[in-house]
Each structure stands twice: as structure tokens, then as C-alpha cells.
PDB file of C-alpha atoms in Angstrom:
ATOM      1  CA  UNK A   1       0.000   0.000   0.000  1.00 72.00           C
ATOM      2  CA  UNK A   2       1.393   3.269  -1.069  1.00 77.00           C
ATOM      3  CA  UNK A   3       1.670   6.129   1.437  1.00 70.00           C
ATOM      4  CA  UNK A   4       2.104   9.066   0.293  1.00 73.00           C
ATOM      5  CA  UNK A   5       4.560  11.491   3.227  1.00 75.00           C
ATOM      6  CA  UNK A   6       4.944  14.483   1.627  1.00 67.00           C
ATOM      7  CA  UNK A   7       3.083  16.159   0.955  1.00 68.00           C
ATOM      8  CA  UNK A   8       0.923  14.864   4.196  1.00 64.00           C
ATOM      9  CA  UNK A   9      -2.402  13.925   3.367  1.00 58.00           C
ATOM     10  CA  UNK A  10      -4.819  12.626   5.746  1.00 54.00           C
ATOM     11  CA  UNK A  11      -7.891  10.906   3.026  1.00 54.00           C
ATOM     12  CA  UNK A  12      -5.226   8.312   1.873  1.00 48.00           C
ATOM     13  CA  UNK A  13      -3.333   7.111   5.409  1.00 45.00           C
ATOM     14  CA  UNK A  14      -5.764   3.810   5.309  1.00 40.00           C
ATOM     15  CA  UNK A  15      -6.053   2.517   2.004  1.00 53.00           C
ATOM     16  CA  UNK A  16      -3.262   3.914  -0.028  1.00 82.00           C
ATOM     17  CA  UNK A  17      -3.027   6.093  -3.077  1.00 90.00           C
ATOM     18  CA  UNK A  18      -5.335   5.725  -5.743  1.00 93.00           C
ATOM     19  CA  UNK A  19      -4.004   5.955  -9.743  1.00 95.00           C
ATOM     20  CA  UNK A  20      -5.575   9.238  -9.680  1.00 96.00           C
ATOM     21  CA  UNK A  21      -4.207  10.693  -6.899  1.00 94.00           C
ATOM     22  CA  UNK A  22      -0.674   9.237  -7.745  1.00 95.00           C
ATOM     23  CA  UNK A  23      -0.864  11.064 -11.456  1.00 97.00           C
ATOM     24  CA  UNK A  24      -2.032  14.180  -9.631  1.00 96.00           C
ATOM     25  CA  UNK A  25       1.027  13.733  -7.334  1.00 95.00           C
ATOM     26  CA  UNK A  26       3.595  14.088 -10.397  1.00 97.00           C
ATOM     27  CA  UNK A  27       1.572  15.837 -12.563  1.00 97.00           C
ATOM     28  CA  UNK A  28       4.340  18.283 -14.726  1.00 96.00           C
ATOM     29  CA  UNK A  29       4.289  21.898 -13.572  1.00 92.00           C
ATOM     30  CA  UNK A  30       1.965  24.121 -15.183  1.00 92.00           C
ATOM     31  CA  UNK A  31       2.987  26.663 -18.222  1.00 93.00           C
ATOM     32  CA  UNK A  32       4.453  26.750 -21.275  1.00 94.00           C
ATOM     33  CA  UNK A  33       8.294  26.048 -20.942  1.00 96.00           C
ATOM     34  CA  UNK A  34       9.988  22.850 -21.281  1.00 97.00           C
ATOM     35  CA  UNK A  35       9.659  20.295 -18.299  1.00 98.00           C
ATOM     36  CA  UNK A  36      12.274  18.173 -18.340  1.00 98.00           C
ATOM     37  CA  UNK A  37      11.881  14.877 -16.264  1.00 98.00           C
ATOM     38  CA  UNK A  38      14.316  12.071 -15.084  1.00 98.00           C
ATOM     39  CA  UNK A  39      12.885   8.617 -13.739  1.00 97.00           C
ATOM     40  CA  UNK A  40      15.435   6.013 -12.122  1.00 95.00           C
ATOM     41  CA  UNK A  41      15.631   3.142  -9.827  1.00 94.00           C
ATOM     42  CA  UNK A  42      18.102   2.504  -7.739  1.00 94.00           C
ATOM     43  CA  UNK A  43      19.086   0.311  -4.822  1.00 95.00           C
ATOM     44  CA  UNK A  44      19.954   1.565  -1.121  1.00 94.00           C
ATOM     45  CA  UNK A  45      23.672   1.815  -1.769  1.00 93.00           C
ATOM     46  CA  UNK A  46      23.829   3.181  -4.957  1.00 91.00           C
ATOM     47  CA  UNK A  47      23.293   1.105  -7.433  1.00 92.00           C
ATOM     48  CA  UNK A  48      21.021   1.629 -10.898  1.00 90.00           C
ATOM     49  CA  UNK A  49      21.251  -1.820 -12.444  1.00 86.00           C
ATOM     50  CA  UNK A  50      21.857  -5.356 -11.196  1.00 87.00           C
ATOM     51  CA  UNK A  51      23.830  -7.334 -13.577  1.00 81.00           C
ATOM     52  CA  UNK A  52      23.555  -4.792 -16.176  1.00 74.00           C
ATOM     53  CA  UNK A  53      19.535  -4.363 -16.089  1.00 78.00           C
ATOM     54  CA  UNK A  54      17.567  -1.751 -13.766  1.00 80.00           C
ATOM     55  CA  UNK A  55      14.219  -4.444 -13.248  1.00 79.00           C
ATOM     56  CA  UNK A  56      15.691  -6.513 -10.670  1.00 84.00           C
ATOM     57  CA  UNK A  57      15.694  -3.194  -8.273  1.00 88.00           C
ATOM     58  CA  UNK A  58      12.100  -2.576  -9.301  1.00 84.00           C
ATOM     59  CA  UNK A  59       9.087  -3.527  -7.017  1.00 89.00           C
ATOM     60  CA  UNK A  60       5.353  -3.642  -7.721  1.00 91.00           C
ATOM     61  CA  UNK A  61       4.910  -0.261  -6.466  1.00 93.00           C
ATOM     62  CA  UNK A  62       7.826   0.953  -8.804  1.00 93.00           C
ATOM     63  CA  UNK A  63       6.335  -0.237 -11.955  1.00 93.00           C
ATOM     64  CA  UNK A  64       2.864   1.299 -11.262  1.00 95.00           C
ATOM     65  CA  UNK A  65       4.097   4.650 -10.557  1.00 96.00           C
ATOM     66  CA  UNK A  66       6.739   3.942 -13.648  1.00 95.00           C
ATOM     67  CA  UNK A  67       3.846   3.420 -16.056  1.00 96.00           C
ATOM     68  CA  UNK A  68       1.208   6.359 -14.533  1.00 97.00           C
ATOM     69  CA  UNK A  69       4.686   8.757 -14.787  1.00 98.00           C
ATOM     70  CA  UNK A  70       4.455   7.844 -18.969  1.00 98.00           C
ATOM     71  CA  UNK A  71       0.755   8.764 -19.062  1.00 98.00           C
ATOM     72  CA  UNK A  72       2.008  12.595 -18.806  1.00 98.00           C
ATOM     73  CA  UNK A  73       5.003  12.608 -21.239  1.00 98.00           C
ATOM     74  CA  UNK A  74       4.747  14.831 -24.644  1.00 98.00           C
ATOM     75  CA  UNK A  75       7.284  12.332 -24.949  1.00 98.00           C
ATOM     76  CA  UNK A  76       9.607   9.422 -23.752  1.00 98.00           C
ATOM     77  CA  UNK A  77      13.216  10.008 -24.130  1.00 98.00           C
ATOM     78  CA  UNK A  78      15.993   7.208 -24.098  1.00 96.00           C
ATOM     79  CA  UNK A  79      19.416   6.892 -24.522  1.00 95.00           C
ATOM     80  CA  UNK A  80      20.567   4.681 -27.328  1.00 94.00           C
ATOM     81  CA  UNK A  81      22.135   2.148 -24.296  1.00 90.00           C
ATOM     82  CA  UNK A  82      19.171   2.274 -22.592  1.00 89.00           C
ATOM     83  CA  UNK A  83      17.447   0.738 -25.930  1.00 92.00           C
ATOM     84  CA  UNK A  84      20.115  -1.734 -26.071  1.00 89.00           C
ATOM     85  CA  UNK A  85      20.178  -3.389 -22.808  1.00 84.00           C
ATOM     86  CA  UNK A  86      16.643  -2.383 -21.938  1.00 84.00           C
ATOM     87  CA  UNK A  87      14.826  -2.751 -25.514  1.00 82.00           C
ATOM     88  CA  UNK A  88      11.762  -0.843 -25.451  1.00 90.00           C
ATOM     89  CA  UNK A  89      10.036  -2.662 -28.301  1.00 90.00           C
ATOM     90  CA  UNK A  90       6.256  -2.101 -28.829  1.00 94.00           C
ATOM     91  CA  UNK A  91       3.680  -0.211 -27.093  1.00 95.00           C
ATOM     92  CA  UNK A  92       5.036   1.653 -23.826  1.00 96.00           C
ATOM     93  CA  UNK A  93       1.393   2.260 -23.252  1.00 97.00           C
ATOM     94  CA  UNK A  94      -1.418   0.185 -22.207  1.00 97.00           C
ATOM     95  CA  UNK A  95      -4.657   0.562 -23.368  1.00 97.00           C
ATOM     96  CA  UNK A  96      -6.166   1.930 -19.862  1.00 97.00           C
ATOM     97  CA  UNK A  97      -3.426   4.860 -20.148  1.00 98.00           C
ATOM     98  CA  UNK A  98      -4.039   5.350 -23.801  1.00 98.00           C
ATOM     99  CA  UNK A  99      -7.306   6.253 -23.158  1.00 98.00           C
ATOM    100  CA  UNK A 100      -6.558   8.160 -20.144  1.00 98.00           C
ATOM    101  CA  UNK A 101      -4.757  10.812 -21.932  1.00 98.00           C
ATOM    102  CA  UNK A 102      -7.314  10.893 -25.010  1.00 98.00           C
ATOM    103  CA  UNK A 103      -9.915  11.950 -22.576  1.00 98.00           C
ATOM    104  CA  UNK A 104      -7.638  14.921 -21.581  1.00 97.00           C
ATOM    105  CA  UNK A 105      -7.226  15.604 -25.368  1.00 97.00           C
ATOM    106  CA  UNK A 106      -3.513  14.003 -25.596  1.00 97.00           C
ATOM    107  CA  UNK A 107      -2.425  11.541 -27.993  1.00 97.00           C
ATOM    108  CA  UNK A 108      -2.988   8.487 -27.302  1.00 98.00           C
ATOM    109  CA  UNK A 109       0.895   7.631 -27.377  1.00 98.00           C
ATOM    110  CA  UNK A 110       3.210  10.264 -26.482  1.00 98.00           C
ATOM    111  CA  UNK A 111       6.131  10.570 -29.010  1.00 98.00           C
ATOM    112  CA  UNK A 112       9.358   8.409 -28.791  1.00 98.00           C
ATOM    113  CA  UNK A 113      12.926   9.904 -28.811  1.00 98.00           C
ATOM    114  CA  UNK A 114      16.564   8.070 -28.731  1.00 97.00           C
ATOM    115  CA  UNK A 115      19.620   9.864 -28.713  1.00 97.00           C
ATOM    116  CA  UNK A 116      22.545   8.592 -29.793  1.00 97.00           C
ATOM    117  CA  UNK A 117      25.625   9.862 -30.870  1.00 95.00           C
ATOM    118  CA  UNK A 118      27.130   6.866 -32.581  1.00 94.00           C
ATOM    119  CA  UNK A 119      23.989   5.760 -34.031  1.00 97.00           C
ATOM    120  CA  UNK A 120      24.879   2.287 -32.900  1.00 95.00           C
ATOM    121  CA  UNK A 121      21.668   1.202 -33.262  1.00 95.00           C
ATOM    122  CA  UNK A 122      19.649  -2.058 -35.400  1.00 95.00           C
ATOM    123  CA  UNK A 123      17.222  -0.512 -37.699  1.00 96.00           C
ATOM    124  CA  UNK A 124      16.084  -3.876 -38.033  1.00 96.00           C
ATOM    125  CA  UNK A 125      14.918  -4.135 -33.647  1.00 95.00           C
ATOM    126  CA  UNK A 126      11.829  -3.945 -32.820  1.00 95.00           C
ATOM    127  CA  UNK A 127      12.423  -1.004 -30.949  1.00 95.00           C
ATOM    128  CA  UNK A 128      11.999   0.394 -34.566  1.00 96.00           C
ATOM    129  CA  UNK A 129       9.882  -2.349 -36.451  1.00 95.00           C
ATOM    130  CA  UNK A 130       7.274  -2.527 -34.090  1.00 96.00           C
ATOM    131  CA  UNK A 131       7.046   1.071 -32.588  1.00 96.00           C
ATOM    132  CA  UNK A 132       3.463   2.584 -32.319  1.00 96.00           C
ATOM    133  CA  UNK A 133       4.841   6.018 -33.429  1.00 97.00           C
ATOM    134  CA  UNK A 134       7.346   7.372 -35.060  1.00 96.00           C
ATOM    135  CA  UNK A 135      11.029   7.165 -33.806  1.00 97.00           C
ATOM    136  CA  UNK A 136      12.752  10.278 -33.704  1.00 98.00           C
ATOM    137  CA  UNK A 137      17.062   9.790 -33.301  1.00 98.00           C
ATOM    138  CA  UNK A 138      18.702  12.752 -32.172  1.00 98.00           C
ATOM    139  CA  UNK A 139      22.302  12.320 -32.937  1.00 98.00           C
ATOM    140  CA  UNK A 140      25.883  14.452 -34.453  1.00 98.00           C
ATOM    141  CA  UNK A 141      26.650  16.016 -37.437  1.00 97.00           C
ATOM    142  CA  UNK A 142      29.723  13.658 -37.148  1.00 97.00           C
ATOM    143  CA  UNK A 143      27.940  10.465 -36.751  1.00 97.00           C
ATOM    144  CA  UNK A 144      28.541   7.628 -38.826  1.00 96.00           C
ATOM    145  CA  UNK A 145      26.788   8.602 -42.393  1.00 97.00           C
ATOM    146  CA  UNK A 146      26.209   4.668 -43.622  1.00 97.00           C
ATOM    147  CA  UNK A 147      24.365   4.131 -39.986  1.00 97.00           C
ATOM    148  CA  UNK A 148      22.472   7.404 -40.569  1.00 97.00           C
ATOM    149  CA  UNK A 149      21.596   6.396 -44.540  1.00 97.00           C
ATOM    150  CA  UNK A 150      20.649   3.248 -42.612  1.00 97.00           C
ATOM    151  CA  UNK A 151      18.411   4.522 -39.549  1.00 98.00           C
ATOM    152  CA  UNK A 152      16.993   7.081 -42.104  1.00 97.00           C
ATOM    153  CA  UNK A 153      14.707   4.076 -43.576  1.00 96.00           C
ATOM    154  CA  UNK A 154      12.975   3.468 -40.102  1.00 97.00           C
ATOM    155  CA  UNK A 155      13.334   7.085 -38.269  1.00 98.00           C
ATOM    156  CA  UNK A 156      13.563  10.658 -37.517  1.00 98.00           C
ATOM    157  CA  UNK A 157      17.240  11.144 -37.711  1.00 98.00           C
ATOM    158  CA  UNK A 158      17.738  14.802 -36.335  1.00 98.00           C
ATOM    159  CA  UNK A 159      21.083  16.608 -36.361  1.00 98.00           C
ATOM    160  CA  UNK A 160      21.294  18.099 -32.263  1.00 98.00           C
ATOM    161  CA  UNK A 161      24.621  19.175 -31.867  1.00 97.00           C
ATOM    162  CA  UNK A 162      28.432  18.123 -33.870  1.00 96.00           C
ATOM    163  CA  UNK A 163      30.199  16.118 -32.181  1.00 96.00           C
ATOM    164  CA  UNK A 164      28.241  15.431 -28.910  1.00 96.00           C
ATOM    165  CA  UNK A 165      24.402  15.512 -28.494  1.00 97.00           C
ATOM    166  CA  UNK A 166      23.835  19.243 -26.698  1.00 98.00           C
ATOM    167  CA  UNK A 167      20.889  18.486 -24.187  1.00 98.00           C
ATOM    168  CA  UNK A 168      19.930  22.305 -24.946  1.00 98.00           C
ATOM    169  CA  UNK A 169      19.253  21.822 -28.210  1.00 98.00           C
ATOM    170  CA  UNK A 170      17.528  18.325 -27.814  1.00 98.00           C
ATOM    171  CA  UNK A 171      14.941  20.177 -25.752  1.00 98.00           C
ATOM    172  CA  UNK A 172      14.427  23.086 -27.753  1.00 98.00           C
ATOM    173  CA  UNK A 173      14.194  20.560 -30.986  1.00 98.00           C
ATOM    174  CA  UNK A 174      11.668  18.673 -28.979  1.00 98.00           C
ATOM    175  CA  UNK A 175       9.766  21.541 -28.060  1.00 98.00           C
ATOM    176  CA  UNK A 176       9.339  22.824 -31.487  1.00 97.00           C
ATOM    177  CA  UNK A 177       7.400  19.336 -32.340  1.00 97.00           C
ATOM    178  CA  UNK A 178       5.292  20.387 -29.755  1.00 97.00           C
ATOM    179  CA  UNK A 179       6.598  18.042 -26.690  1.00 98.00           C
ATOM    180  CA  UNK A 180       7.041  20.067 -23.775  1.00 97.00           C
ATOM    181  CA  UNK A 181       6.985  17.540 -21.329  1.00 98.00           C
ATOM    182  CA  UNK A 182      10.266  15.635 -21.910  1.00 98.00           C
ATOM    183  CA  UNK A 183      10.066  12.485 -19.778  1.00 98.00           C
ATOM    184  CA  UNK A 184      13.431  10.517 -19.754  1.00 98.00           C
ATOM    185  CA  UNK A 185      14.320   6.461 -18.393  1.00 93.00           C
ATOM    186  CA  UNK A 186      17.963   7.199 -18.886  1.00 83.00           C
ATOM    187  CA  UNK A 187      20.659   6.442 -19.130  1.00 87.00           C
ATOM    188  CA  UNK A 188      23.180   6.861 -17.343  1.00 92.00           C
ATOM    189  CA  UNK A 189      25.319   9.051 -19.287  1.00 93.00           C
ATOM    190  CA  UNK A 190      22.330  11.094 -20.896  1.00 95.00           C
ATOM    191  CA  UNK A 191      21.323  11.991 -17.201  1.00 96.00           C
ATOM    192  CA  UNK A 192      24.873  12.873 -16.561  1.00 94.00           C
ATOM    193  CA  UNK A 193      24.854  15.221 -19.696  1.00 96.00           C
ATOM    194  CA  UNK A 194      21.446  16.895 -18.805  1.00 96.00           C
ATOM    195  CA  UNK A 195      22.630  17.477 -15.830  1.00 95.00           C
ATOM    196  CA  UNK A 196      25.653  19.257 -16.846  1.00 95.00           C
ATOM    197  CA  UNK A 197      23.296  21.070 -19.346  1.00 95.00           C
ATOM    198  CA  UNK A 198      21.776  22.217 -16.469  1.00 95.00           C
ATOM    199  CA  UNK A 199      18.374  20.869 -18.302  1.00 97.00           C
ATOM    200  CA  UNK A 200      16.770  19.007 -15.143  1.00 97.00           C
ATOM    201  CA  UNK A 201      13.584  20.132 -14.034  1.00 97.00           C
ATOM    202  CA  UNK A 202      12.136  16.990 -12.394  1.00 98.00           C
ATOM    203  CA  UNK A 203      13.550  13.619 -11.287  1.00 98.00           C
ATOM    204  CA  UNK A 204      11.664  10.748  -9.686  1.00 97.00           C
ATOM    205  CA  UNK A 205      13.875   8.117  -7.791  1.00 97.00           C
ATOM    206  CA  UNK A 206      12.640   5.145  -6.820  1.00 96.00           C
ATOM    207  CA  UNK A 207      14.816   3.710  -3.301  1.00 95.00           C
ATOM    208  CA  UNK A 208      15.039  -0.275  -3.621  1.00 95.00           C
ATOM    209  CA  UNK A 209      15.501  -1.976  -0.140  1.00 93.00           C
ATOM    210  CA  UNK A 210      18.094  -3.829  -1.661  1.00 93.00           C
ATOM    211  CA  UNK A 211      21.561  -4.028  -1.458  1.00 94.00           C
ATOM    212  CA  UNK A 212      23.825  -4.955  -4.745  1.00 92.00           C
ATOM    213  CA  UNK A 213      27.592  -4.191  -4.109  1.00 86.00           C
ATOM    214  CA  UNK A 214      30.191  -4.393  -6.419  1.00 78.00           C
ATOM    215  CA  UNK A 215      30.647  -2.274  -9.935  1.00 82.00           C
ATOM    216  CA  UNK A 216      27.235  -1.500 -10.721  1.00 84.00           C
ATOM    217  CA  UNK A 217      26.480   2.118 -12.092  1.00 86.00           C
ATOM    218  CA  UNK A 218      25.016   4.935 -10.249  1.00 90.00           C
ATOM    219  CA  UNK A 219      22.137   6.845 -11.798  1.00 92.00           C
ATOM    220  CA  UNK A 220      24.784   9.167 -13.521  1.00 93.00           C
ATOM    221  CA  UNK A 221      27.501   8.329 -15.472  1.00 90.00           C
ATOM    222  CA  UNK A 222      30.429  11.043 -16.615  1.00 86.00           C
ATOM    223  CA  UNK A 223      30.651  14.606 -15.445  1.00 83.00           C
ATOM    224  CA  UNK A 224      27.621  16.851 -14.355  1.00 75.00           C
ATOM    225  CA  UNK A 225      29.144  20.001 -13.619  1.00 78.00           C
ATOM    226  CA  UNK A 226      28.964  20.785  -9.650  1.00 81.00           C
ATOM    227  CA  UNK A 227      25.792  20.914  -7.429  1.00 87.00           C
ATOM    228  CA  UNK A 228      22.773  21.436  -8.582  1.00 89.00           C
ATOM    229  CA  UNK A 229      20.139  22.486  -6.178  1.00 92.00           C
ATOM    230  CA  UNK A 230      16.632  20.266  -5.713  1.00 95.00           C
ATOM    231  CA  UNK A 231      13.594  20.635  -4.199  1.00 95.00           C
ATOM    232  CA  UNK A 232      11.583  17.595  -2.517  1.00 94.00           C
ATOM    233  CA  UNK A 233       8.375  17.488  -3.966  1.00 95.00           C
ATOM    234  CA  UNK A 234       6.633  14.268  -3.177  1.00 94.00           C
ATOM    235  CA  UNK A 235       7.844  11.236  -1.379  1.00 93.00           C
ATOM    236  CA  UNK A 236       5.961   7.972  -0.567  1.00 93.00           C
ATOM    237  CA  UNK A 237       6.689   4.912   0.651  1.00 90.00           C
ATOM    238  CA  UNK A 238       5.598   1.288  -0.029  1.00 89.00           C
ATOM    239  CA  UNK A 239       7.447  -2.121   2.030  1.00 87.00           C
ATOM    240  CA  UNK A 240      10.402  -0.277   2.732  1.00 89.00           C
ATOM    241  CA  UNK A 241      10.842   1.200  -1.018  1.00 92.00           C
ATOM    242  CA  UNK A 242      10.629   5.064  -0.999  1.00 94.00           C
ATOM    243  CA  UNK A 243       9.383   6.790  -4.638  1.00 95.00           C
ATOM    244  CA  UNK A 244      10.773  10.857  -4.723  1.00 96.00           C
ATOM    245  CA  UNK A 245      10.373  13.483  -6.458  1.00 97.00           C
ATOM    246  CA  UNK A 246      12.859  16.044  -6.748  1.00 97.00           C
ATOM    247  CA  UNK A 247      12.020  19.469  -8.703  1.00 97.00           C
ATOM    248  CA  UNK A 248      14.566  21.656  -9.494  1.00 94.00           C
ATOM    249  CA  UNK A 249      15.511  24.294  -6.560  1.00 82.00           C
ATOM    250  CA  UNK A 250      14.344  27.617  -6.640  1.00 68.00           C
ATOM    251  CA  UNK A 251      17.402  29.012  -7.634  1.00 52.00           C
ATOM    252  CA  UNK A 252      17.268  30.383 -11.566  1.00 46.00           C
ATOM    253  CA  UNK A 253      18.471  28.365 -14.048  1.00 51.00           C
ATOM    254  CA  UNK A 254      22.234  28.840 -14.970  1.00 51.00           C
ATOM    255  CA  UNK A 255      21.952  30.853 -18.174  1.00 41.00           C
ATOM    256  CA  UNK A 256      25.502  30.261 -19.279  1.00 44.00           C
ATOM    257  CA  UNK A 257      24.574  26.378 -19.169  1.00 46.00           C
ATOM    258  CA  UNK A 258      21.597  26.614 -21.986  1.00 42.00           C
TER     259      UNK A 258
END
């Protein structure tokens, strides 16, 4: 049963939070700039995969708030490792959320996004083949241009930067399709490269009451570029597993970052 701590509220204390109340929770602030959201899992010392893979840390309670968390994306953004150890093939929806954002005039599948600098990616995966929209790649001007000819056949291949992906333009290239609500599952590295972007608005950490040990990754990967202030916005708590949400502080937004 879900609790929710902060912020308190007394109507949910004996039987948990409803769907509802959870996407009300994390609903994207209001307005018309970019909202840029993280999600990760990771386990009580540190860790965001076990043996390469985040869904061993995950719980019940993780994957329902993981799936109601997709229902407000403009769209879902992945890095290209994410897709490979991960997959992401098919519908990242289910029907019950489809409809949920219809009735709220959404489409029924919010746009997908992979960036990748290398284009290392199988145009031939069903991450492509069987995708219920159409995949946009954000990638260099000095990628590969036989795996761009080659992604070209199945995506959206979008020049965002020339030698490395700049987070500042991905959102502002997102934006102008109309997807204000970025909501990324990693990975690693992308996080650590938003961050240093300054281009975090929102992330939502799931603690696992696990411990894993050894060389596992942490949540981000590379430089980030100093402290970066955060605000706790929501954090609840089922069997020992606690689900935050941290908005960015109120600080402004380092300009010379953007």
C-alpha cells in the first residue's frame, strides 16, 4: 500500500493512493516552458542496475508509478544504451493509459525519442519495427553517415549538436514538435549530460531496499558540472521502497549552461 509522506495527506493514510491521486502527485508543472523529467531506480547503496539491467531493483509499487509517470510525457526520451540493454520494443502504453490521456485531449501515445551519438543502433529491432509512433534519433553532425543512410529508412534522424548531443538543443528541438513535457528512463550518461546542461527540471527516484555491491552504475555516469540544487516534492513509501520526487531548486536556471 502506497503512502504518500509528503506532501501529508490525511484521506489516503488507510487505504493507499489511488491511480488518480498518484498522477495528480507528479503531474508536470503548469505553463508553457519545457519540463524536463528524469525517472530512475536505484538500490539503497547506490546502485542503478543489477547485472547490467535496472528491473531486478524494481518492485510492484515501482512499476505502477513507472507506467502512470508515462501517461504525462509529450514524450519518452531514451538513450541509445538504454534501448540496447533495456529494448523498449512495442507499445510503452497500455490501453487503460491510452485512453486516459485521449480523454484529456492528448495523444494516445506520447512521441518516442533516442539519442545517440554513434547511431549504434539495429534498424532492423523492434524497438523500430514494431514502434506505435514514429522514432525520432537525435544524434551528431559527425555520426557515422552509412548508420544514418541506414536509420533514415525506419526514423527521424535529427542533427542536435556536432560532435556530442547538446541536451539544450535536444529540448528546444523537442519543443518545437510540440513536446514540452520531456520524460526521460535514462541512461546513465544522458542523465549525466542533462545534468551538466543544467536541463533538469524533475527527477523521480525510486529507493530499492536492496543491497547490490560491487561495480554497478550509479544513476549518472560522466561529469555533471557541480551541485545542482533540488527541491523535494513528493515522497511515498511502499514495504520499505521510498518513490521521490525532486524538482529543481528555486534558484534560476544557470543561463551560461543553456
Amino acid at each position: 500500500m502506497v503512502q504518500q509522506l509528503i506532501p501529508t495527506r490525511s484521506d489516503a493514510v488507510a487505504t493507499g493512493l489511488t491511480d488518480e491521486q498518484l498522477l495528480a502527485a507528479y503531474a508536470p508543472a503548469p505553463g508553457p516552458d519545457p519540463f524536463v523529467r528524469f525517472n530512475f531506480v536505484s538500490s539503497a547503496d547506490g546502485a542503478a542496475t543489477s547485472n547490467g539491467t535496472s528491473g531486478p531493483l524494481g518492485t510492484a509499487a515501482d512499476q505502477r508509478i513507472f507506467a502512470l509517470l508515462r501517461r504525462h510525457a509529450d514524450v519518452i526520451l531514451v538513450g541509445a544504451g538504454t534501448i540496447r540493454a533495456e529494448g523498449y520494443a512495442g507499445e510503452l502504453l497500455d490501453h487503460q493509459a491510452q485512453e486516459w490521456r485521449r480523454a484529456r485531449g492528448l495523444p494516445g501515445h506520447p512521441g518516442i525519442a533516442v539519442v545517440s551519438g554513434s547511431l549504434d543502433l539495429d534498424p532492423a529491432s523492434d524497438f523500430f519495427t514494431a514502434s506505435p509512433v514514429p522514432v525520432l534519433v537525435l544524434t551528431t553532425a559527425a555520426a557515422d553517415a552509412s548508420r544514418r543512410s541506414a536509420l533514415e529508412s525506419v526514423a527521424d534522424v535529427v542533427t542536435a549538436g556536432q560532435d556530442d548531443v547538446d541536451p539544450g538543443l535536444v529540448v528546444e528541438l523537442l519543443a518545437g514538435r510540440g513536446h514540452r513535457m520531456v520524460h526521460s528512463e535514462g541512461g546513465p550518461t544522458l542523465f549525466a549530460s542533462f545534468q551538466r546542461a543544467d536541463r533538469v527540471d524533475s527527477l523521480c527516484l525510486t529507493t530499492s531496499p536492496v543491497l547490490v555491491g560491487g561495480g554497478e552504475r550509479r544513476i549518472a555516469v560522466g561529469e555533471a558540472g557541480g551541485l545542482r540544487p533540488l527541491d523535494l516534492a513528493v515522497l511515498l513509501e511502499e514495504d520499505g521502497a521510498l518513490f521521490a520526487e525532486y524538482r529543481r531548486g528555486s534558484g534560476v536556471r544557470d543561463s551560461s549552461s543553456s
